[in-house]
CSV table of C-alpha atoms in Angstrom, one decimal:
chain,number,residue,atom,x,y,z
A,1,MET,CA,78.9,205.3,120.6
A,2,GLU,CA,78.7,205.2,124.3
A,3,SER,CA,82.3,206.2,124.6
A,4,ILE,CA,81.6,209.6,123.0
A,5,PHE,CA,81.1,212.4,125.5
A,6,HIS,CA,78.0,214.4,124.6
A,7,GLU,CA,76.6,217.1,126.9
A,8,LYS,CA,72.9,217.8,126.2
A,9,GLN,CA,71.4,221.3,126.3
A,10,GLU,CA,70.7,222.8,129.6
A,11,GLY,CA,69.3,226.4,129.6
A,12,SER,CA,71.4,228.6,127.4
A,13,LEU,CA,74.7,227.0,128.2
A,14,CYS,CA,75.4,225.9,124.7
A,15,ALA,CA,78.9,227.5,124.7
A,16,GLN,CA,79.8,225.3,127.7
A,17,HIS,CA,78.4,222.2,126.0
A,18,CYS,CA,80.2,223.1,122.7
A,19,LEU,CA,83.6,223.4,124.5
A,20,ASN,CA,83.1,220.2,126.6
A,21,ASN,CA,81.9,218.2,123.6
A,22,LEU,CA,84.9,219.4,121.6
A,23,LEU,CA,87.4,218.5,124.4
A,24,GLN,CA,85.4,215.3,125.3
A,25,GLY,CA,85.0,215.9,129.0
A,26,GLU,CA,83.7,218.3,131.7
A,27,TYR,CA,86.5,220.8,131.2
A,28,PHE,CA,84.5,224.0,131.7
A,29,SER,CA,81.7,225.1,134.0
A,30,PRO,CA,79.5,228.2,133.8
A,31,VAL,CA,81.6,229.7,136.7
A,32,GLU,CA,84.9,229.3,134.8
A,33,LEU,CA,83.4,230.8,131.6
A,34,SER,CA,81.9,233.7,133.6
A,35,SER,CA,85.3,234.4,135.1
A,36,ILE,CA,86.8,234.6,131.6
A,37,ALA,CA,83.9,236.9,130.5
A,38,HIS,CA,84.5,239.2,133.5
A,39,GLN,CA,88.2,239.4,132.7
A,40,LEU,CA,87.4,240.3,129.1
A,41,ASP,CA,84.9,243.0,130.3
A,42,GLU,CA,87.6,244.5,132.5
A,43,GLU,CA,90.1,244.6,129.6
A,44,GLU,CA,87.6,246.3,127.4
A,45,ARG,CA,86.8,248.8,130.2
A,46,MET,CA,90.5,249.7,130.6
A,47,ARG,CA,90.9,250.3,126.9
A,48,MET,CA,87.9,252.5,126.9
A,49,ALA,CA,89.3,254.4,129.9
A,50,GLU,CA,92.4,255.3,128.0
A,51,GLY,CA,90.2,257.9,126.1
A,52,GLY,CA,89.3,259.5,129.4
A,53,VAL,CA,87.0,258.3,132.2
A,54,THR,CA,84.9,261.4,131.8
A,55,SER,CA,84.3,261.0,128.1
A,56,GLU,CA,80.9,260.3,126.7
A,57,ASP,CA,82.0,257.1,125.1
A,58,TYR,CA,83.3,255.8,128.4
A,59,ARG,CA,80.1,256.7,130.3
A,60,THR,CA,78.0,255.0,127.5
A,61,PHE,CA,80.2,251.9,127.7
A,62,LEU,CA,79.6,251.6,131.5
A,63,GLN,CA,75.9,251.8,131.0
A,64,GLN,CA,75.8,249.0,128.5
A,65,PRO,CA,75.5,245.3,129.5
A,66,SER,CA,78.3,242.9,129.0
A,67,GLY,CA,78.9,241.8,125.4
A,68,ASN,CA,80.7,238.7,126.6
A,69,MET,CA,77.9,237.0,128.7
A,70,ASP,CA,74.4,237.5,129.9
A,71,ASP,CA,72.2,236.1,132.7
A,72,SER,CA,70.8,233.3,130.4
A,73,GLY,CA,74.2,231.6,130.1
A,74,PHE,CA,75.2,232.9,126.7
A,75,PHE,CA,79.0,233.5,126.1
A,76,SER,CA,80.6,235.3,123.2
A,77,ILE,CA,83.1,234.0,120.7
A,78,GLN,CA,85.8,235.9,122.6
A,79,VAL,CA,85.0,233.8,125.7
A,80,ILE,CA,85.2,230.6,123.7
A,81,SER,CA,88.4,231.6,122.0
A,82,ASN,CA,90.1,232.5,125.3
A,83,ALA,CA,88.9,229.3,126.9
A,84,LEU,CA,90.5,227.3,124.1
A,85,LYS,CA,93.8,229.2,124.3
A,86,VAL,CA,94.3,227.5,127.7
A,87,TRP,CA,94.7,224.2,125.7
A,88,GLY,CA,96.8,225.8,123.0
A,89,LEU,CA,93.9,225.8,120.5
A,90,GLU,CA,93.1,228.6,118.0
A,91,LEU,CA,90.0,229.4,116.0
A,92,ILE,CA,90.1,230.5,112.4
A,93,LEU,CA,87.1,231.6,110.4
A,94,PHE,CA,86.3,228.9,107.9
A,95,ASN,CA,85.2,231.2,105.1
A,96,SER,CA,87.8,233.8,105.6
A,97,PRO,CA,90.0,234.6,102.5
A,98,GLU,CA,93.1,233.6,104.4
A,99,TYR,CA,91.8,230.1,105.2
A,100,GLN,CA,90.1,229.6,101.8
A,101,ARG,CA,93.4,230.3,100.0
A,102,LEU,CA,94.9,227.2,101.8
A,103,ARG,CA,92.4,225.0,100.0
A,104,ILE,CA,92.2,222.5,102.8
A,105,ASP,CA,89.7,219.7,102.4
A,106,PRO,CA,87.4,219.8,105.4
A,107,ILE,CA,87.9,216.0,106.1
A,108,ASN,CA,91.6,216.7,106.7
A,109,GLU,CA,90.8,219.0,109.7
A,110,ARG,CA,90.0,217.7,113.2
A,111,SER,CA,87.1,219.8,114.4
A,112,PHE,CA,84.8,222.8,113.7
A,113,ILE,CA,82.8,225.1,116.0
A,114,CYS,CA,79.6,226.4,114.5
A,115,ASN,CA,77.6,229.4,115.6
A,116,TYR,CA,74.2,230.8,114.7
A,117,LYS,CA,72.9,233.8,116.7
A,118,GLU,CA,73.3,232.6,120.3
A,119,HIS,CA,73.8,228.8,119.7
A,120,TRP,CA,77.1,227.1,119.6
A,121,PHE,CA,77.9,223.5,118.7
A,122,THR,CA,80.9,221.2,117.8
A,123,VAL,CA,81.5,219.0,114.8
A,124,ARG,CA,84.5,216.8,115.5
A,125,LYS,CA,86.5,213.9,114.1
A,126,LEU,CA,86.8,211.0,116.5
A,127,GLY,CA,89.0,208.1,115.3
A,128,LYS,CA,88.3,208.0,111.5
A,129,GLN,CA,84.8,209.3,111.5
A,130,TRP,CA,83.0,212.7,111.9
A,131,PHE,CA,80.3,213.4,114.4
A,132,ASN,CA,77.9,216.3,114.9
A,133,LEU,CA,78.0,216.9,118.7
A,134,ASN,CA,75.2,219.5,118.8
A,135,SER,CA,73.9,219.7,122.3
A,136,LEU,CA,70.3,220.1,121.0
A,137,LEU,CA,70.4,216.5,119.7
A,138,THR,CA,69.6,213.5,121.8
A,139,GLY,CA,73.0,212.0,120.9
A,140,PRO,CA,76.0,212.2,118.6
A,141,GLU,CA,75.1,212.2,114.9
A,142,LEU,CA,77.4,210.3,112.5
A,143,ILE,CA,78.5,212.3,109.4
A,144,SER,CA,80.2,210.6,106.5
A,145,ASP,CA,83.3,212.0,104.9
A,146,THR,CA,81.4,212.6,101.6
A,147,TYR,CA,78.6,214.4,103.4
A,148,LEU,CA,80.8,216.6,105.6
A,149,ALA,CA,81.6,219.4,103.0
A,150,LEU,CA,77.9,219.5,102.0
A,151,PHE,CA,76.9,219.7,105.7
A,152,LEU,CA,79.2,222.6,106.3
A,153,ALA,CA,78.0,224.4,103.1
A,154,GLN,CA,74.4,223.9,104.2
A,155,LEU,CA,75.1,225.5,107.6
A,156,GLN,CA,76.7,228.5,105.9
A,157,GLN,CA,73.6,228.9,103.7
A,158,GLU,CA,71.5,228.9,106.9
A,159,GLY,CA,73.6,231.8,108.3
A,160,TYR,CA,76.0,229.9,110.5
A,161,SER,CA,79.5,231.1,111.2
A,162,ILE,CA,82.0,228.2,111.1
A,163,PHE,CA,85.4,228.2,112.8
A,164,VAL,CA,88.2,225.7,112.3
A,165,VAL,CA,89.8,224.6,115.5
A,166,LYS,CA,93.6,224.5,115.0
A,167,GLY,CA,96.0,222.7,117.4
A,168,ASP,CA,96.3,219.4,119.2
A,169,LEU,CA,93.1,218.4,121.1
A,170,PRO,CA,93.6,216.5,124.4
A,171,ASP,CA,93.5,212.7,124.2
A,172,CYS,CA,90.2,211.1,124.8
A,173,GLU,CA,88.8,207.5,125.1
A,174,ALA,CA,86.4,207.9,122.2
A,175,ASP,CA,89.2,208.9,119.8
A,176,GLN,CA,91.4,206.0,120.8
A,177,LEU,CA,88.6,203.5,120.5
A,178,LEU,CA,87.3,204.7,117.2
A,179,GLN,CA,90.8,204.5,115.7
A,180,MET,CA,90.4,200.7,115.9
A,181,ILE,CA,86.7,200.3,115.0
A,182,ARG,CA,84.1,202.1,112.8
A,183,VAL,CA,80.6,202.7,114.1
A,184,GLN,CA,77.4,202.5,112.1
A,185,GLN,CA,74.3,204.5,113.0
A,186,MET,CA,70.9,202.9,112.1
A,187,HIS,CA,68.8,205.9,113.2
A,188,ARG,CA,69.7,209.6,113.3
A,189,PRO,CA,69.3,211.2,116.7
A,190,LYS,CA,66.3,213.6,117.1
A,191,LEU,CA,66.3,217.1,118.4
A,192,ILE,CA,65.6,217.2,122.1
A,193,GLY,CA,62.4,219.2,121.5
A,194,GLU,CA,61.1,216.7,119.0
A,195,GLU,CA,61.7,213.8,121.3
A,196,LEU,CA,59.9,215.5,124.2
A,197,ALA,CA,57.0,216.4,121.9
A,198,GLN,CA,56.7,212.8,120.7
A,199,LEU,CA,56.7,211.5,124.3
A,200,LYS,CA,54.1,214.0,125.2
A,201,GLU,CA,51.9,213.0,122.3
A,202,GLN,CA,52.3,209.3,123.2
A,203,ARG,CA,51.2,210.1,126.8
A,204,VAL,CA,48.2,212.0,125.5
A,205,GLN,CA,47.2,209.1,123.2
A,206,LYS,CA,47.6,206.7,126.1
A,207,THR,CA,45.4,208.8,128.3
A,208,ASP,CA,42.8,209.1,125.6
A,209,LEU,CA,42.8,205.3,125.1
A,210,GLU,CA,42.5,204.7,128.8
A,211,ARG,CA,39.5,207.1,129.0
A,212,VAL,CA,37.8,205.3,126.1
A,213,LEU,CA,38.4,201.9,127.8
A,214,GLU,CA,36.9,203.2,131.0
A,215,ALA,CA,33.8,204.6,129.1
A,216,ASN,CA,33.3,201.1,127.6
A,217,ASP,CA,33.6,199.4,131.0
A,218,GLY,CA,37.0,198.0,130.2
A,219,SER,CA,35.7,196.2,127.1
A,220,GLY,CA,38.5,197.6,125.1
A,221,MET,CA,36.2,198.4,122.1
A,222,LEU,CA,36.1,201.7,120.4
A,223,ASP,CA,32.8,203.3,119.5
A,224,GLU,CA,32.9,202.3,115.9
A,225,ASP,CA,33.7,198.6,116.7
A,226,GLU,CA,30.9,198.7,119.3
A,227,GLU,CA,28.4,200.0,116.8
A,228,ASP,CA,29.4,197.2,114.4
A,229,LEU,CA,28.8,194.6,117.1
A,230,GLN,CA,25.4,196.1,118.0
A,231,ARG,CA,24.3,195.9,114.4
A,232,ALA,CA,25.5,192.3,114.1
A,233,LEU,CA,23.6,191.4,117.3
A,234,ALA,CA,20.5,193.1,116.0
A,235,LEU,CA,20.6,191.2,112.7
A,236,SER,CA,21.3,188.0,114.6
A,237,ARG,CA,18.2,188.5,116.8
A,238,GLN,CA,16.1,189.2,113.7
A,239,GLU,CA,17.2,186.0,112.2
A,240,ILE,CA,16.4,184.1,115.4
A,241,ASP,CA,13.0,185.7,115.6
A,242,LEU,CA,12.4,184.8,112.0
A,243,GLU,CA,13.3,181.2,112.6
A,244,ASP,CA,11.1,181.1,115.7
A,245,GLU,CA,8.1,182.6,113.9
A,246,GLU,CA,8.6,180.2,110.9
A,247,ALA,CA,8.6,177.3,113.3
A,248,ASP,CA,5.4,178.5,114.9
A,249,LEU,CA,3.8,179.0,111.5
A,250,ARG,CA,4.8,175.5,110.4
A,251,ARG,CA,3.4,174.0,113.7
A,252,ALA,CA,0.1,175.9,113.1
A,253,ILE,CA,-0.1,174.6,109.5
A,254,GLN,CA,0.6,171.1,110.7
A,255,LEU,CA,-2.0,171.3,113.4
A,256,SER,CA,-4.5,172.6,110.9
A,257,MET,CA,-3.8,169.8,108.6
A,258,GLN,CA,-4.1,167.3,111.4
A,259,GLY,CA,-7.4,168.8,112.4
A,260,THR,CA,-8.6,168.6,108.8
A,261,SER,CA,-7.5,164.9,108.6
A,262,ARG,CA,-9.4,164.1,111.8
A,263,ASN,CA,-12.5,165.8,110.4
A,264,ILE,CA,-12.3,163.8,107.2
A,265,CYS,CA,-11.7,160.5,109.1
A,266,GLN,CA,-14.7,161.2,111.3
A,267,ASP,CA,-16.9,161.8,108.1
A,268,THR,CA,-17.9,165.1,109.6
A,269,PRO,CA,-19.5,167.3,106.9
A,270,GLN,CA,-17.0,169.8,105.6
A,271,THR,CA,-17.7,173.4,104.9
A,272,SER,CA,-15.8,175.8,102.7
A,273,GLY,CA,-14.4,177.2,105.9
A,274,THR,CA,-11.8,174.4,106.0
A,275,HIS,CA,-10.4,175.4,102.7
A,276,LEU,CA,-10.6,179.1,103.6
A,277,THR,CA,-8.6,178.5,106.7
A,278,SER,CA,-5.8,176.8,104.7
A,279,GLU,CA,-5.8,179.6,102.2
A,280,GLU,CA,-5.7,182.1,104.9
A,281,LEU,CA,-2.7,180.5,106.5
A,282,ARG,CA,-1.0,180.4,103.1
A,283,LYS,CA,-1.6,184.1,102.6
A,284,ARG,CA,-0.5,184.9,106.1
A,285,ARG,CA,2.7,183.0,105.5
A,286,GLU,CA,3.4,184.9,102.3
A,287,ALA,CA,2.7,188.2,104.0
A,288,TYR,CA,5.0,187.2,106.8
A,289,PHE,CA,7.9,186.4,104.5
A,290,GLU,CA,7.4,189.7,102.6
A,291,ASN,CA,7.4,191.7,105.8
A,292,HIS,CA,10.5,190.1,107.2
A,293,SER,CA,12.4,190.3,104.0
A,294,SER,CA,11.8,194.0,103.9
A,295,GLU,CA,12.9,194.3,107.5
A,296,VAL,CA,16.1,192.4,106.9
A,297,TYR,CA,17.0,194.6,103.9
A,298,GLU,CA,16.3,197.7,105.9
A,299,GLY,CA,18.5,196.5,108.7
A,300,LYS,CA,21.4,196.2,106.3
A,301,PHE,CA,21.3,199.9,105.6
């Protein structure tokens, strides 16, 4: 859809974007639309002056701001309509009794201009397919023939005024190209505000991640992962200590037994102390295992 001309929103210049997206090119600028608005203001002033330049209505009219434009870049339907007359195009209210009596299927039209409060946008057929060319979107939105009527009805329910554009639109590259091919759209374009918010959120998440990585000396581990690793290391050290102490105990028992054997071989009189020492070692060994078993279970919780 690169061939489709799509002006994105700048300030409050949606009327300009609407016209240029309709005509598929940079046909109008704010200066040109302002000139049309000033001309309309002057025509209105002259009509009001016919009732007398000293009348209360005339003085009140002069004190009021222009109804055709403002400093933000908004332009009225009269400005848009007069701009289109330059190209031989006319606007007809979609839900007017005159148009509804014609019973024209929307897919048989060529384009629509939609307005809600101070926002204008174009829905146009290019080639054999319809596109929503709203300047608030990141790109053109494909609208199927079956969905078009529902889309327009939904806009009306939301309070939009819809105008049918009558007349021959100027030739454009996109219309010629899409006469030969049909496009498919895998992902619908987002609103510009949503895309900016998503990019901002991604930047915040990236900054938070970098801050965490710096706090962990670049280890790349989050706090929860680090805690799990510390617990695993602690259990590992306990097991190593247990194995070392068991080895020391076994060596002590072995040395004791060797000492006992030497005493027997040397026919040295034995006392009950030899048996007590063996018993004491056995009890210590049992106590050791009981203590360390409880430590291991406590470590797991």
